[in-house]
Tab-separated table of C-alpha atoms in Angstrom:
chain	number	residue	atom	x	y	z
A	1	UNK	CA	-17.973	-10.619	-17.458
A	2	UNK	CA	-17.101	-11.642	-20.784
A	3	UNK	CA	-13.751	-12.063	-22.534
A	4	UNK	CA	-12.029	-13.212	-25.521
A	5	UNK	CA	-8.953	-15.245	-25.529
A	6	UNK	CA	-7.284	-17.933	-28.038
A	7	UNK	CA	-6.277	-21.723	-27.244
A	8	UNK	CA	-2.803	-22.210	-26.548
A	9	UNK	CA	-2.628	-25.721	-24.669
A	10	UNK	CA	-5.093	-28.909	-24.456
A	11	UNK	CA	-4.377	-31.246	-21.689
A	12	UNK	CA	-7.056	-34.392	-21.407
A	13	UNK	CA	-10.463	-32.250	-20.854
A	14	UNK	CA	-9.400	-29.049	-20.167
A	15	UNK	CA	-7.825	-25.840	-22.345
A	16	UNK	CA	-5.804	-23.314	-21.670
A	17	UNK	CA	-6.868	-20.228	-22.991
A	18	UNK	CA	-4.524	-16.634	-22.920
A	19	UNK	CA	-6.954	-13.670	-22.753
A	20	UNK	CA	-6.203	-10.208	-23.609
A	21	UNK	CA	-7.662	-8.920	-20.451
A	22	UNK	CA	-7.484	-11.677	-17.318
A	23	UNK	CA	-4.110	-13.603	-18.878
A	24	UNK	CA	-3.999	-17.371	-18.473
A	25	UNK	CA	-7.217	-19.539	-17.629
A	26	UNK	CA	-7.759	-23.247	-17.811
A	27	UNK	CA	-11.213	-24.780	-18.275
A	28	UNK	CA	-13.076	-27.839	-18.737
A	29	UNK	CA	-13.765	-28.485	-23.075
A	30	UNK	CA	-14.622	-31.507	-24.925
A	31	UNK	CA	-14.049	-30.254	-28.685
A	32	UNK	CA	-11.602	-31.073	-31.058
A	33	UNK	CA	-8.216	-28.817	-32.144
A	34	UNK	CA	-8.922	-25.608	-30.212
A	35	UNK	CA	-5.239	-24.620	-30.315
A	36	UNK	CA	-4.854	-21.191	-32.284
A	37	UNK	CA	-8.311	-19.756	-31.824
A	38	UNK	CA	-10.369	-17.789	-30.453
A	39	UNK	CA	-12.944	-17.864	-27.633
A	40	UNK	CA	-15.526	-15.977	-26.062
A	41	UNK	CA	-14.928	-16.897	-21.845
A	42	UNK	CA	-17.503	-15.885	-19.397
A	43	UNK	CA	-17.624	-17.659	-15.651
A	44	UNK	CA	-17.124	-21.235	-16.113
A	45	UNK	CA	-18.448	-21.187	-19.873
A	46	UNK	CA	-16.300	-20.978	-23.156
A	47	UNK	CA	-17.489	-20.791	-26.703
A	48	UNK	CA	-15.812	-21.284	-29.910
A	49	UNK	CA	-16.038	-18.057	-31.987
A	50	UNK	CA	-14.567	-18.239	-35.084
A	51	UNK	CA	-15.509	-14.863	-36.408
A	52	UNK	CA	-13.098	-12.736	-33.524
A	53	UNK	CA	-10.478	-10.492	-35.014
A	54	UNK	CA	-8.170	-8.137	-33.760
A	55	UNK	CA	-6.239	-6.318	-35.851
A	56	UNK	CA	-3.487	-5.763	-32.803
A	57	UNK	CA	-2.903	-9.376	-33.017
A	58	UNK	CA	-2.627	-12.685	-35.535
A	59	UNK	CA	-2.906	-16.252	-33.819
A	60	UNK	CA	-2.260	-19.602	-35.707
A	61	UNK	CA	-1.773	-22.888	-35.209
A	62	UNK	CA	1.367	-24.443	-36.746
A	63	UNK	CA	2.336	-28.511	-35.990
A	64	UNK	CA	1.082	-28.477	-32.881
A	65	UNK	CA	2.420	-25.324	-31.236
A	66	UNK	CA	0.746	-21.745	-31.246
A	67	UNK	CA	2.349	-18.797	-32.503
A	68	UNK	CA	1.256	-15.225	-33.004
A	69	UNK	CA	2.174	-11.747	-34.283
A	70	UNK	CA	2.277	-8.804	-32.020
A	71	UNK	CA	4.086	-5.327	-31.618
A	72	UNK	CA	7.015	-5.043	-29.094
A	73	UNK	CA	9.361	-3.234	-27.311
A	74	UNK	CA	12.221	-3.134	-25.012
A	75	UNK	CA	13.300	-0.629	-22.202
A	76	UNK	CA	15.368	2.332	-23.063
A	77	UNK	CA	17.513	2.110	-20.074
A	78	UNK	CA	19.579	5.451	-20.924
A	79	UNK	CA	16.573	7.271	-19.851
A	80	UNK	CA	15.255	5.379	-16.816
A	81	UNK	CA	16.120	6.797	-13.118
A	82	UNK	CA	19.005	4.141	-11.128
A	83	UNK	CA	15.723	2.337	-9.594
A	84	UNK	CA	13.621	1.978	-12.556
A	85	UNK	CA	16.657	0.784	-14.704
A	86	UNK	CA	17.642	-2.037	-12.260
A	87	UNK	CA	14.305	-3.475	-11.852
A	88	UNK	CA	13.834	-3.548	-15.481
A	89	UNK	CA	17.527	-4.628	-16.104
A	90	UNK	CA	16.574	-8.456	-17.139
A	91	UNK	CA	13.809	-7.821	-19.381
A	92	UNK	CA	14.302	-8.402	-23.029
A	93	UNK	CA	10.968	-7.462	-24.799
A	94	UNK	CA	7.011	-6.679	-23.524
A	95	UNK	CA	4.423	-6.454	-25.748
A	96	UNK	CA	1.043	-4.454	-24.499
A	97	UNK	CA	-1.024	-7.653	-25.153
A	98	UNK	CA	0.893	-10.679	-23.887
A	99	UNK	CA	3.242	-8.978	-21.588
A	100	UNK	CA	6.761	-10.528	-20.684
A	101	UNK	CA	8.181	-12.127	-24.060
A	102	UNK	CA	11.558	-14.014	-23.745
A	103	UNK	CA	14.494	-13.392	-26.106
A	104	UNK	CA	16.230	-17.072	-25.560
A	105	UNK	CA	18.102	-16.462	-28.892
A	106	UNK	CA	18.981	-13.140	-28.892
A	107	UNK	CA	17.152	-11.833	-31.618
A	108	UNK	CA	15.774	-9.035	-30.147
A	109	UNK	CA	18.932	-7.741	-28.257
A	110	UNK	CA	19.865	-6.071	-31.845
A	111	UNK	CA	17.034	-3.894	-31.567
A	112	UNK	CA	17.795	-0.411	-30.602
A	113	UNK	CA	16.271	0.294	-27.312
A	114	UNK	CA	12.601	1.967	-27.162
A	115	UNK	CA	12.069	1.081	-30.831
A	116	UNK	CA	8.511	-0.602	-31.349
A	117	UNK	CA	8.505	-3.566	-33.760
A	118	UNK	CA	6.589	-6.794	-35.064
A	119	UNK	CA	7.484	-9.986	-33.455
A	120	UNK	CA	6.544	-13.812	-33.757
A	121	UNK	CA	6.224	-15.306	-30.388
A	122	UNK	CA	5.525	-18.766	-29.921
A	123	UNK	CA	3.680	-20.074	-26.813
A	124	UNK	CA	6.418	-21.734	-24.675
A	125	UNK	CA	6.139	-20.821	-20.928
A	126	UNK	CA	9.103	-19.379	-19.887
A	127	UNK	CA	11.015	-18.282	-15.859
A	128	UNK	CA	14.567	-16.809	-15.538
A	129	UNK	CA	13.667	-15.858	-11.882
A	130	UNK	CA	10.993	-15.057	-9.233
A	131	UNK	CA	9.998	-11.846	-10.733
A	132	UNK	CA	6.934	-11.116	-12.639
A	133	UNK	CA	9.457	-9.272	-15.261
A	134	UNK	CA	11.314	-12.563	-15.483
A	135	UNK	CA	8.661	-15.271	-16.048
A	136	UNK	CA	6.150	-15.339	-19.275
A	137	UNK	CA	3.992	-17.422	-21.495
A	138	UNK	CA	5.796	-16.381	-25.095
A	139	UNK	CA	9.095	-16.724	-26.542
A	140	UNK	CA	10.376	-14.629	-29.342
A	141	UNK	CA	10.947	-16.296	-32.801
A	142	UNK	CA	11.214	-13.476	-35.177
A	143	UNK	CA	11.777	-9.821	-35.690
A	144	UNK	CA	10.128	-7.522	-38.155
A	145	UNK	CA	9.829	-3.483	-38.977
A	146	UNK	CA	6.666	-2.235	-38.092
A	147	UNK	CA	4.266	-1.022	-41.190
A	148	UNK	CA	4.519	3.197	-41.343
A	149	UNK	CA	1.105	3.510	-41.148
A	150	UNK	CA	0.188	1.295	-38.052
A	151	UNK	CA	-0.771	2.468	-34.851
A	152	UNK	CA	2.096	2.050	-32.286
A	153	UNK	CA	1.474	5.032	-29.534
A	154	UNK	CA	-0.191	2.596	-27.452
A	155	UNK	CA	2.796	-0.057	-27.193
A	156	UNK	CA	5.202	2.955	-25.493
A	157	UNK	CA	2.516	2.978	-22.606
A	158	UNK	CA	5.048	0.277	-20.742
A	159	UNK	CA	5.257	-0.766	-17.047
A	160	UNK	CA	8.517	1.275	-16.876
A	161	UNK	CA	7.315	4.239	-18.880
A	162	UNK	CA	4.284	4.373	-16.065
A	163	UNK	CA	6.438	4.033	-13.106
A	164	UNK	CA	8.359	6.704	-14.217
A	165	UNK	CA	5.293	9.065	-14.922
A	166	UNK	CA	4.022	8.015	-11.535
A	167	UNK	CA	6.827	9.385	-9.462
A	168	UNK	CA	7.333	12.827	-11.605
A	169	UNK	CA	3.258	13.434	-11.747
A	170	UNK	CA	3.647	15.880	-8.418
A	171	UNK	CA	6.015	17.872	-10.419
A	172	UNK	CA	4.664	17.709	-13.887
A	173	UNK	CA	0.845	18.508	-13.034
A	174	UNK	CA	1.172	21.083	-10.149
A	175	UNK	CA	0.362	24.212	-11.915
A	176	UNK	CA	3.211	26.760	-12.640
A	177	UNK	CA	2.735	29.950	-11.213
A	178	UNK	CA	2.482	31.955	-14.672
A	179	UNK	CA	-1.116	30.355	-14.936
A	180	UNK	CA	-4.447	31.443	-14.311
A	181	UNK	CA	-5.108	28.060	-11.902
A	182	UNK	CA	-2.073	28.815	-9.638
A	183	UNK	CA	-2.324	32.863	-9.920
A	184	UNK	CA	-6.359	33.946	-10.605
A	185	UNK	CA	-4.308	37.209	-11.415
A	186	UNK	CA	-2.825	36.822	-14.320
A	187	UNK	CA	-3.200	38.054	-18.124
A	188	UNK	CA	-6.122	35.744	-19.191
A	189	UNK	CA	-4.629	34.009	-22.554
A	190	UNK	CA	-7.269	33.330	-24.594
A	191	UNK	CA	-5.262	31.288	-27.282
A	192	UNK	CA	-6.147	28.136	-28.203
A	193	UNK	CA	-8.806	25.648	-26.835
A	194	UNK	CA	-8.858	23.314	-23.602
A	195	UNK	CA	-10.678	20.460	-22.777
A	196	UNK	CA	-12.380	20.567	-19.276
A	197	UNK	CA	-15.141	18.994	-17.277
A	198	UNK	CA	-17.987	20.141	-16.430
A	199	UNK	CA	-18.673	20.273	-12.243
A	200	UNK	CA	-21.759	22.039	-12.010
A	201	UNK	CA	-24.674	22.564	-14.364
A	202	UNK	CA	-26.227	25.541	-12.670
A	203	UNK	CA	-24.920	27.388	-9.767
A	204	UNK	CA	-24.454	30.879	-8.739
A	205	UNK	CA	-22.215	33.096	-10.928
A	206	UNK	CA	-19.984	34.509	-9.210
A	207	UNK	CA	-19.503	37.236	-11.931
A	208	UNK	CA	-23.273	38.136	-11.588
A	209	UNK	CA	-23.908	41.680	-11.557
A	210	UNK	CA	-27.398	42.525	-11.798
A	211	UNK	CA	-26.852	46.176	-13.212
A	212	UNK	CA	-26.438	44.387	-16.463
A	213	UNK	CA	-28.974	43.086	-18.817
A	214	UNK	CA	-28.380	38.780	-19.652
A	215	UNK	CA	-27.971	39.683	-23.194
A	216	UNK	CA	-24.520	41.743	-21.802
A	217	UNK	CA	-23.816	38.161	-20.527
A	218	UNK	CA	-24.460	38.420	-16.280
A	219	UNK	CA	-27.189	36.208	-15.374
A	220	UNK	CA	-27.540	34.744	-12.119
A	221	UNK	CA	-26.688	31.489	-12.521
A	222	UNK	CA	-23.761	29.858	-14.703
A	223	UNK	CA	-22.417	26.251	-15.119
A	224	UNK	CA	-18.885	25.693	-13.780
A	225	UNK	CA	-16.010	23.767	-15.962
A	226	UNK	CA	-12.766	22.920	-14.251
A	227	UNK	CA	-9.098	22.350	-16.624
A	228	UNK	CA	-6.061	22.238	-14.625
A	229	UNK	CA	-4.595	24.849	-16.045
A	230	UNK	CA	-7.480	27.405	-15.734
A	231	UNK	CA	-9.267	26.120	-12.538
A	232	UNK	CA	-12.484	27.028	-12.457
A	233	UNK	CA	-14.285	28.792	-15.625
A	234	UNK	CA	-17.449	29.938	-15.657
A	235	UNK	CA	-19.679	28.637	-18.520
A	236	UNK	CA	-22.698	31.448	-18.510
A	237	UNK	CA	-26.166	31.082	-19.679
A	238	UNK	CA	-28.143	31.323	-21.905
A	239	UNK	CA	-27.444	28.482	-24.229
A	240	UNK	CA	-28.601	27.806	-27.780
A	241	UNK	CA	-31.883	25.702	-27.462
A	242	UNK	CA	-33.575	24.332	-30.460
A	243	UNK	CA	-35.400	27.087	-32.492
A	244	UNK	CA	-38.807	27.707	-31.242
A	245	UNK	CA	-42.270	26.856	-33.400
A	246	UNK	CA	-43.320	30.323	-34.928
A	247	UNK	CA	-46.284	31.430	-37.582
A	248	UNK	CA	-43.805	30.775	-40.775
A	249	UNK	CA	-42.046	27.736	-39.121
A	250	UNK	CA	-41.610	24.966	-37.381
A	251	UNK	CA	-39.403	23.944	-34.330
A	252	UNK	CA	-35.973	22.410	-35.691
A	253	UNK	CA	-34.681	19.799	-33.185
A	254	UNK	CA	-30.641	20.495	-32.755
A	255	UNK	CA	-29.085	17.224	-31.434
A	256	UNK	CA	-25.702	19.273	-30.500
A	257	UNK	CA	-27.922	22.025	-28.801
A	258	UNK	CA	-29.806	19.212	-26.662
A	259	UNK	CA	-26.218	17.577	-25.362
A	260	UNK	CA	-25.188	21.466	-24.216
A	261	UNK	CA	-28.690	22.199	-22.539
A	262	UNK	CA	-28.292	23.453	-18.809
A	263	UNK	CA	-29.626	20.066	-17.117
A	264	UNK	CA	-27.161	18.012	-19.432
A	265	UNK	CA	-23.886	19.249	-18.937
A	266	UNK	CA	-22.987	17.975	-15.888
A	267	UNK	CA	-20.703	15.039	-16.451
A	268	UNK	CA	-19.783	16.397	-19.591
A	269	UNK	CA	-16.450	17.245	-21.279
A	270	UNK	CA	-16.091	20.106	-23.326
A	271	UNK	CA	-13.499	22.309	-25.593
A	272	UNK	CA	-13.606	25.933	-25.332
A	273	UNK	CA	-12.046	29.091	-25.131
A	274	UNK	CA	-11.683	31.067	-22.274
A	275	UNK	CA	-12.339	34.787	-23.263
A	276	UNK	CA	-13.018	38.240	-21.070
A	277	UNK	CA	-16.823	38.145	-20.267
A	278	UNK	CA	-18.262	40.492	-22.262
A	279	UNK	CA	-20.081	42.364	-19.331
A	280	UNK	CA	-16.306	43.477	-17.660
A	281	UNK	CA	-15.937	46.048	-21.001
A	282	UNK	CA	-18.982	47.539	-19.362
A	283	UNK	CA	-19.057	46.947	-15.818
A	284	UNK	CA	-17.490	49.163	-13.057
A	285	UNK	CA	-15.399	46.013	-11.499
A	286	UNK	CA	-11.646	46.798	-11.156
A	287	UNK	CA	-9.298	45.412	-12.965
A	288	UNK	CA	-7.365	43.460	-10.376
A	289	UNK	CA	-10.248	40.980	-9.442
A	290	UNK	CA	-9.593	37.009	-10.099
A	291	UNK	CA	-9.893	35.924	-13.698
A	292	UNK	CA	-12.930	33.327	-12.789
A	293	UNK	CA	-15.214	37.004	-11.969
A	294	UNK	CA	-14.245	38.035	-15.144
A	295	UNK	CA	-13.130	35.755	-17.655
A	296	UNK	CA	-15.885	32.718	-19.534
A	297	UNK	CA	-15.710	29.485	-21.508
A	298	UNK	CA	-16.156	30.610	-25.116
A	299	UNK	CA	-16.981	28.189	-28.622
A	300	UNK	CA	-17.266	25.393	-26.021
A	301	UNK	CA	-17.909	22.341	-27.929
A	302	UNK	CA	-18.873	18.777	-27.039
A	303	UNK	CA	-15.323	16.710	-26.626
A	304	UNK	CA	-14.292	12.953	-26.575
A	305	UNK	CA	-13.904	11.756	-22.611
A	306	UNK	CA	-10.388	11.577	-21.449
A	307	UNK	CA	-12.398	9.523	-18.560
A	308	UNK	CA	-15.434	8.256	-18.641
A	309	UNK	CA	-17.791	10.060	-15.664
A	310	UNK	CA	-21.156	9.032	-13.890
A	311	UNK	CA	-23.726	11.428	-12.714
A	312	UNK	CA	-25.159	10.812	-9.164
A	313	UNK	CA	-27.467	12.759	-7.376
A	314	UNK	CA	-26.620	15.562	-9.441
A	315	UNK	CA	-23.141	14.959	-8.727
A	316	UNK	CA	-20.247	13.983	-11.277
A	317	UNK	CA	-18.370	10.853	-10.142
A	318	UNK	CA	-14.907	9.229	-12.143
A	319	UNK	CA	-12.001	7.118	-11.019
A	320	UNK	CA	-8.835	8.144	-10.685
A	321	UNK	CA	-5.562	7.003	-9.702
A	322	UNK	CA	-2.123	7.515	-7.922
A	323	UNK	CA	1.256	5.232	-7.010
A	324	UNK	CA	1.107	4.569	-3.549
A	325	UNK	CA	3.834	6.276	-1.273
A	326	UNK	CA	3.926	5.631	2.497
A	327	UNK	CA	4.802	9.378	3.115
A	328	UNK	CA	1.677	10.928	1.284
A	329	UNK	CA	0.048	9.883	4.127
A	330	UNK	CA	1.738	9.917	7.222
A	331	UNK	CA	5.781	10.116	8.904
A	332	UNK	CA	7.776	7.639	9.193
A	333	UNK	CA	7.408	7.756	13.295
A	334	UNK	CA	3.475	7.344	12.582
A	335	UNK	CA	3.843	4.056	11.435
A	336	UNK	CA	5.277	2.141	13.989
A	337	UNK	CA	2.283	2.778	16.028
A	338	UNK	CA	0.624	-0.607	16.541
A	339	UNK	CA	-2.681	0.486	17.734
A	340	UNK	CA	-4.938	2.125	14.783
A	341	UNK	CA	-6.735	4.525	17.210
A	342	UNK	CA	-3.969	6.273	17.826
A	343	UNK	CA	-2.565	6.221	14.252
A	344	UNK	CA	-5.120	7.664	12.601
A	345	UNK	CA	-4.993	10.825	14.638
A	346	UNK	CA	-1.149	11.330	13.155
A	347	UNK	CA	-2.794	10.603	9.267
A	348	UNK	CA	-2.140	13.822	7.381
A	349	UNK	CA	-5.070	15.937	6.757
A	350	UNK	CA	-2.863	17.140	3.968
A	351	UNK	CA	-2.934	14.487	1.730
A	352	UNK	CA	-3.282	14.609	-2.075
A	353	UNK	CA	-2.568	13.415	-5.388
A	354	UNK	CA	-2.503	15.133	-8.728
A	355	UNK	CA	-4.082	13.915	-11.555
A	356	UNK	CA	-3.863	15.163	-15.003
A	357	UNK	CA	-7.630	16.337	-16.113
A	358	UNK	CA	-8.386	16.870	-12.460
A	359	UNK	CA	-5.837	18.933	-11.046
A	360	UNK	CA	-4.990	18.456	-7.272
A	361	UNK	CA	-6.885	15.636	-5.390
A	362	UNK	CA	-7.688	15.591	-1.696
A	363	UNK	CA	-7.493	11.838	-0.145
A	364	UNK	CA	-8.351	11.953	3.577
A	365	UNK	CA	-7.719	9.914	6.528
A	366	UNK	CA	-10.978	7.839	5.925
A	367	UNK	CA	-9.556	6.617	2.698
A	368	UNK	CA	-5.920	7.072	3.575
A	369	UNK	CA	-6.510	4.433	6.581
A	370	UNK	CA	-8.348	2.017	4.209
A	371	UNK	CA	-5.257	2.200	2.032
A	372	UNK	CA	-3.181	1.551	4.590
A	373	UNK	CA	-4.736	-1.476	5.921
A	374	UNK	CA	-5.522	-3.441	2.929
A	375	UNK	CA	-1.770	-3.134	1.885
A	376	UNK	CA	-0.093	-3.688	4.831
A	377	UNK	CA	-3.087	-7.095	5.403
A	378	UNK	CA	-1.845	-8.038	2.132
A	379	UNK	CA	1.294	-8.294	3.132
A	380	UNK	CA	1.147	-9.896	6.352
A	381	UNK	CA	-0.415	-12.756	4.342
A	382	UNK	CA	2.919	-13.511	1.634
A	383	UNK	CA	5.577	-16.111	2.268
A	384	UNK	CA	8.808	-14.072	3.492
A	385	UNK	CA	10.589	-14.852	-0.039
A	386	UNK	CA	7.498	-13.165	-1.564
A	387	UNK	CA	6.952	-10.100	0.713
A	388	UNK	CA	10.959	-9.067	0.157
A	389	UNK	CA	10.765	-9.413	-3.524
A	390	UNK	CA	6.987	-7.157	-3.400
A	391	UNK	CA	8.248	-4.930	-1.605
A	392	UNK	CA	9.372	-2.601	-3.984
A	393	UNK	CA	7.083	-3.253	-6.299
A	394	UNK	CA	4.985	-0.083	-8.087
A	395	UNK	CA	1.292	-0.455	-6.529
A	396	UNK	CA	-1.859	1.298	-7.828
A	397	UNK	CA	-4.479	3.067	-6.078
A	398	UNK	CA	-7.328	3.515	-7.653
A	399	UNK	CA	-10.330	6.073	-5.631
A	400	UNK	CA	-13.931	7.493	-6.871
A	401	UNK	CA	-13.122	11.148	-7.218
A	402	UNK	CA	-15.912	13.772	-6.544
A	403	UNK	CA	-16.248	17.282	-6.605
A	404	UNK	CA	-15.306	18.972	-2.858
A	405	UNK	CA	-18.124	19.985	-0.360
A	406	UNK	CA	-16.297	23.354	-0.366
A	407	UNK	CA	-15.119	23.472	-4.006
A	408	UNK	CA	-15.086	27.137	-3.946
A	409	UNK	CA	-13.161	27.560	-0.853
A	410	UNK	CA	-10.268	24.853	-1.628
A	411	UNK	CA	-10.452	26.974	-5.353
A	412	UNK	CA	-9.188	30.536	-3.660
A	413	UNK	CA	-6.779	28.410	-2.281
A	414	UNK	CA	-5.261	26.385	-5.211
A	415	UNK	CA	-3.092	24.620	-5.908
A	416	UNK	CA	-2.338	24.483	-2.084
A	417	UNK	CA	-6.371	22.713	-1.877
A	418	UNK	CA	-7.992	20.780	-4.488
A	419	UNK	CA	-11.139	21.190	-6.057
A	420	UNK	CA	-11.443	17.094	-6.587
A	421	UNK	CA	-11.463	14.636	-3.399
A	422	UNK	CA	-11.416	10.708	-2.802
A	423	UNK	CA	-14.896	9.859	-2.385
A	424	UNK	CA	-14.239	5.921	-1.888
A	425	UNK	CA	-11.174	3.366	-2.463
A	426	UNK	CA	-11.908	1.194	-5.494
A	427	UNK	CA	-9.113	-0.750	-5.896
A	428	UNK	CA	-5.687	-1.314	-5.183
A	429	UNK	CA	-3.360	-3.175	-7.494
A	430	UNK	CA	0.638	-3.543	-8.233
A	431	UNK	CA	1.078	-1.833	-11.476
A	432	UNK	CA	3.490	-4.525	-13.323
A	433	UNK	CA	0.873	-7.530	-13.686
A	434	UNK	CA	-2.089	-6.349	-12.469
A	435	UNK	CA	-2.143	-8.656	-9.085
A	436	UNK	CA	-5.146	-7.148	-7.176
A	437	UNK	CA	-4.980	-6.590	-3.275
A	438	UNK	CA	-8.154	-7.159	-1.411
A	439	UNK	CA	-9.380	-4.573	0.073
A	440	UNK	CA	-9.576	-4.255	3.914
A	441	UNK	CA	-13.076	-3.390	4.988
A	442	UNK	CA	-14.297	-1.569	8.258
């Protein structure tokens, strides 16, 4: 894998170099004045490249010592639960790209809390204490306003802003019981436009009725589109193919009609509208039947991908990701028991996550178990001094989500079943620093 990162120390034959994505590394060079710029790292290989930029950041070189220009921010510990607030109680500044900055001369303490603004760090490693929130590579040497037209939103996605979205997910993202995904029957609102993915390319359309013509819009088959908010929406056929060659003219090859063929939208994200199907102003069905029998994505539209998705064996694959908490997956009585046979019986079959484009997410023993091992392995391995002060740290789980077996059954049932289940653990990681945790393998 390749990465960039600029120069920041030179001892004898080897450089450190900070990179945006893996932090620190040290490797072997024999060149002349690295410090300040950039390199391309891969393996055990650097290589000078003087024409990197990145607008997000400015690096120089300045008598010796390396400085650079990045946006900041502090915590806003008003509006940060008791636990958040005290674990985030020492730090001064973090900046999305080089992390932990120390404020040794107070500069920043003046700025008003959850304010984004331009520093000028200077590369001095820094540790106030064991923490990863109280050690760092940069030390703050000026303050500045940020430009009004510069991008900041991504500088407010902070360690401390996450945690806190972690813990209140459950409560956000479970669907309210005025909508159509909690209650199939309620008022379908068609205002405005979602963005949802699509599950199934062709399967049987539930709203089928074969009294009615497909121009009246019931035709066997439909594809299948899934928002949280909606649940399931049918997505009916026909689509708009490319115009076909006639006497007077020839074919005209639609780009935009291609991407929404029937064999192409699985895997896809769309926009749309979610409308009464036309056939239920002519069809006999009464009018307390679930919203997916009569209700359709409408003006659905190609849409950027909130996550990026992989089609495999006809089946749409993504990551997603949750905080860990002991009690999503079993009591606390279930975890004293020593011997794993045993255990597993008392994992919850119940177990779940909820995720914002995929709605509830089911994460069985299988995977629960796997989870379970590789952190508490992990932990058997650190020094005492380092297991108490992990302990409370935030950690990641990351899973390959897939569309249920039994989709449609877990759908009549939602939110209390989810459409989406953990297909395979991918990784696990603490959320402030990124520190993986192997994973513990059957």
């Amino acid at each position: 894998m390749e990465f960039f990162g600029f120069a920041c120390e030179q001892n004898e034959d080897k450089i450190k170099i900070f990179t945006l994505e893996q932090g620190m590394v040290e490797i072997e060079y024999e060149g002349c004045d690295p410090l300040g710029k950039w390199f391309e790292v891969s393996d055990d290989e650097i290589e000078l490249h003087p024409t990197y930029s990145n607008k997000e950041i400015e690096v120089w070189e300045e008598d010796g010592e390396v400085f650079a220009k990045v946006l900041a921010i502090g915590p806003n510990m008003f509006c940060l639960p008791k636990d958040i607030k005290e674990k985030y109680s020492k730090v001064a500044a973090w900046s999305p790209l080089l992390k932990y900055l120390d404020d040794e001369t107070g500069i920043f303490a003046g700025i008003r809390e959850n304010d984004v603004v331009d520093v000028v760090v200077k590369y001095a490693p820094w540790s106030n204490g064991p923490s990863v929130r109280e050690q760092g590579l940069f030390k703050i040497q000026e303050v500045f306003e940020v430009e009004e037209d510069r991008c900041i939103a991504y500088c407010r996605q902070t360690p401390w802003t996450l945690e806190y979205m972690g813990q209140t997910l459950t409560q956000s993202l479970k669907p309210k019981p005025n909508t159509i995904a909690f209650n199939q029957y309620q008022k379908v609102d068609d205002d405005g436009f979602r963005i949802g993915l699509c599950i199934k390319s062709s399967y049987p359309n539930a709203g089928f009725n074969q009294e009615l013509n497909p121009s009246d819009g019931s035709s066997k088959f439909c594809s299948l589109l899934f928002t949280p908010d909606y649940g399931i929406v049918r997505y009916t056929f026909p689509v708009n193919k490319p115009r076909m060659v006639t006497r007077t003219a020839e074919a005209v090859y639609d780009v935009d009609s291609d991407l929404t063929s029937i064999n192409k939208r699985i895997g896809q994200w769309y926009t749309f509208q979610v409308t009464e199907a036309r056939s239920r102003t002519k069809s006999k069905r009464k009018s307390d039947s679930p919203a997916i029998l009569h209700s359709t994505a409408r003006k659905v539209a190609l849409a950027d991908n909130p996550k990026e998705t992989v089609v495999v064996d006809e089946e749409v694959e993504l990551e997603s990701s949750f905080l860990f908490d002991y009690n999503m997956f079993e009591t606390e009585s279930n975890r004293l028991i020593k011997n794993w046979y045993a255990r597993y019986k008392g994992l919850s079959r119940k177990s779940h996550f909820w995720d914002a484009d995929l709605g509830r997410v089911e994460v069985y023993p299988f995977i629960s178990m796997e989870i379970i091992k590789s952190i508490e392995k992990h932990r058997e391995t650190l020094e005492p001094s380092e297991a108490e002060l992990l302990q409370k740290e935030a950690i990641v789980v990351v899973v390959r989500t897939v569309v249920h077996k039994n989709f449609m059954m877990n759908f009549k049932n939602y939110p209390m079943q989810g459409v989406f289940t953990a297909k395979k653990l991918e990784k696990i990681c603490y959320l402030d620093g990124g520190r993986l945790i192997p994973l513990e393998k059957e």
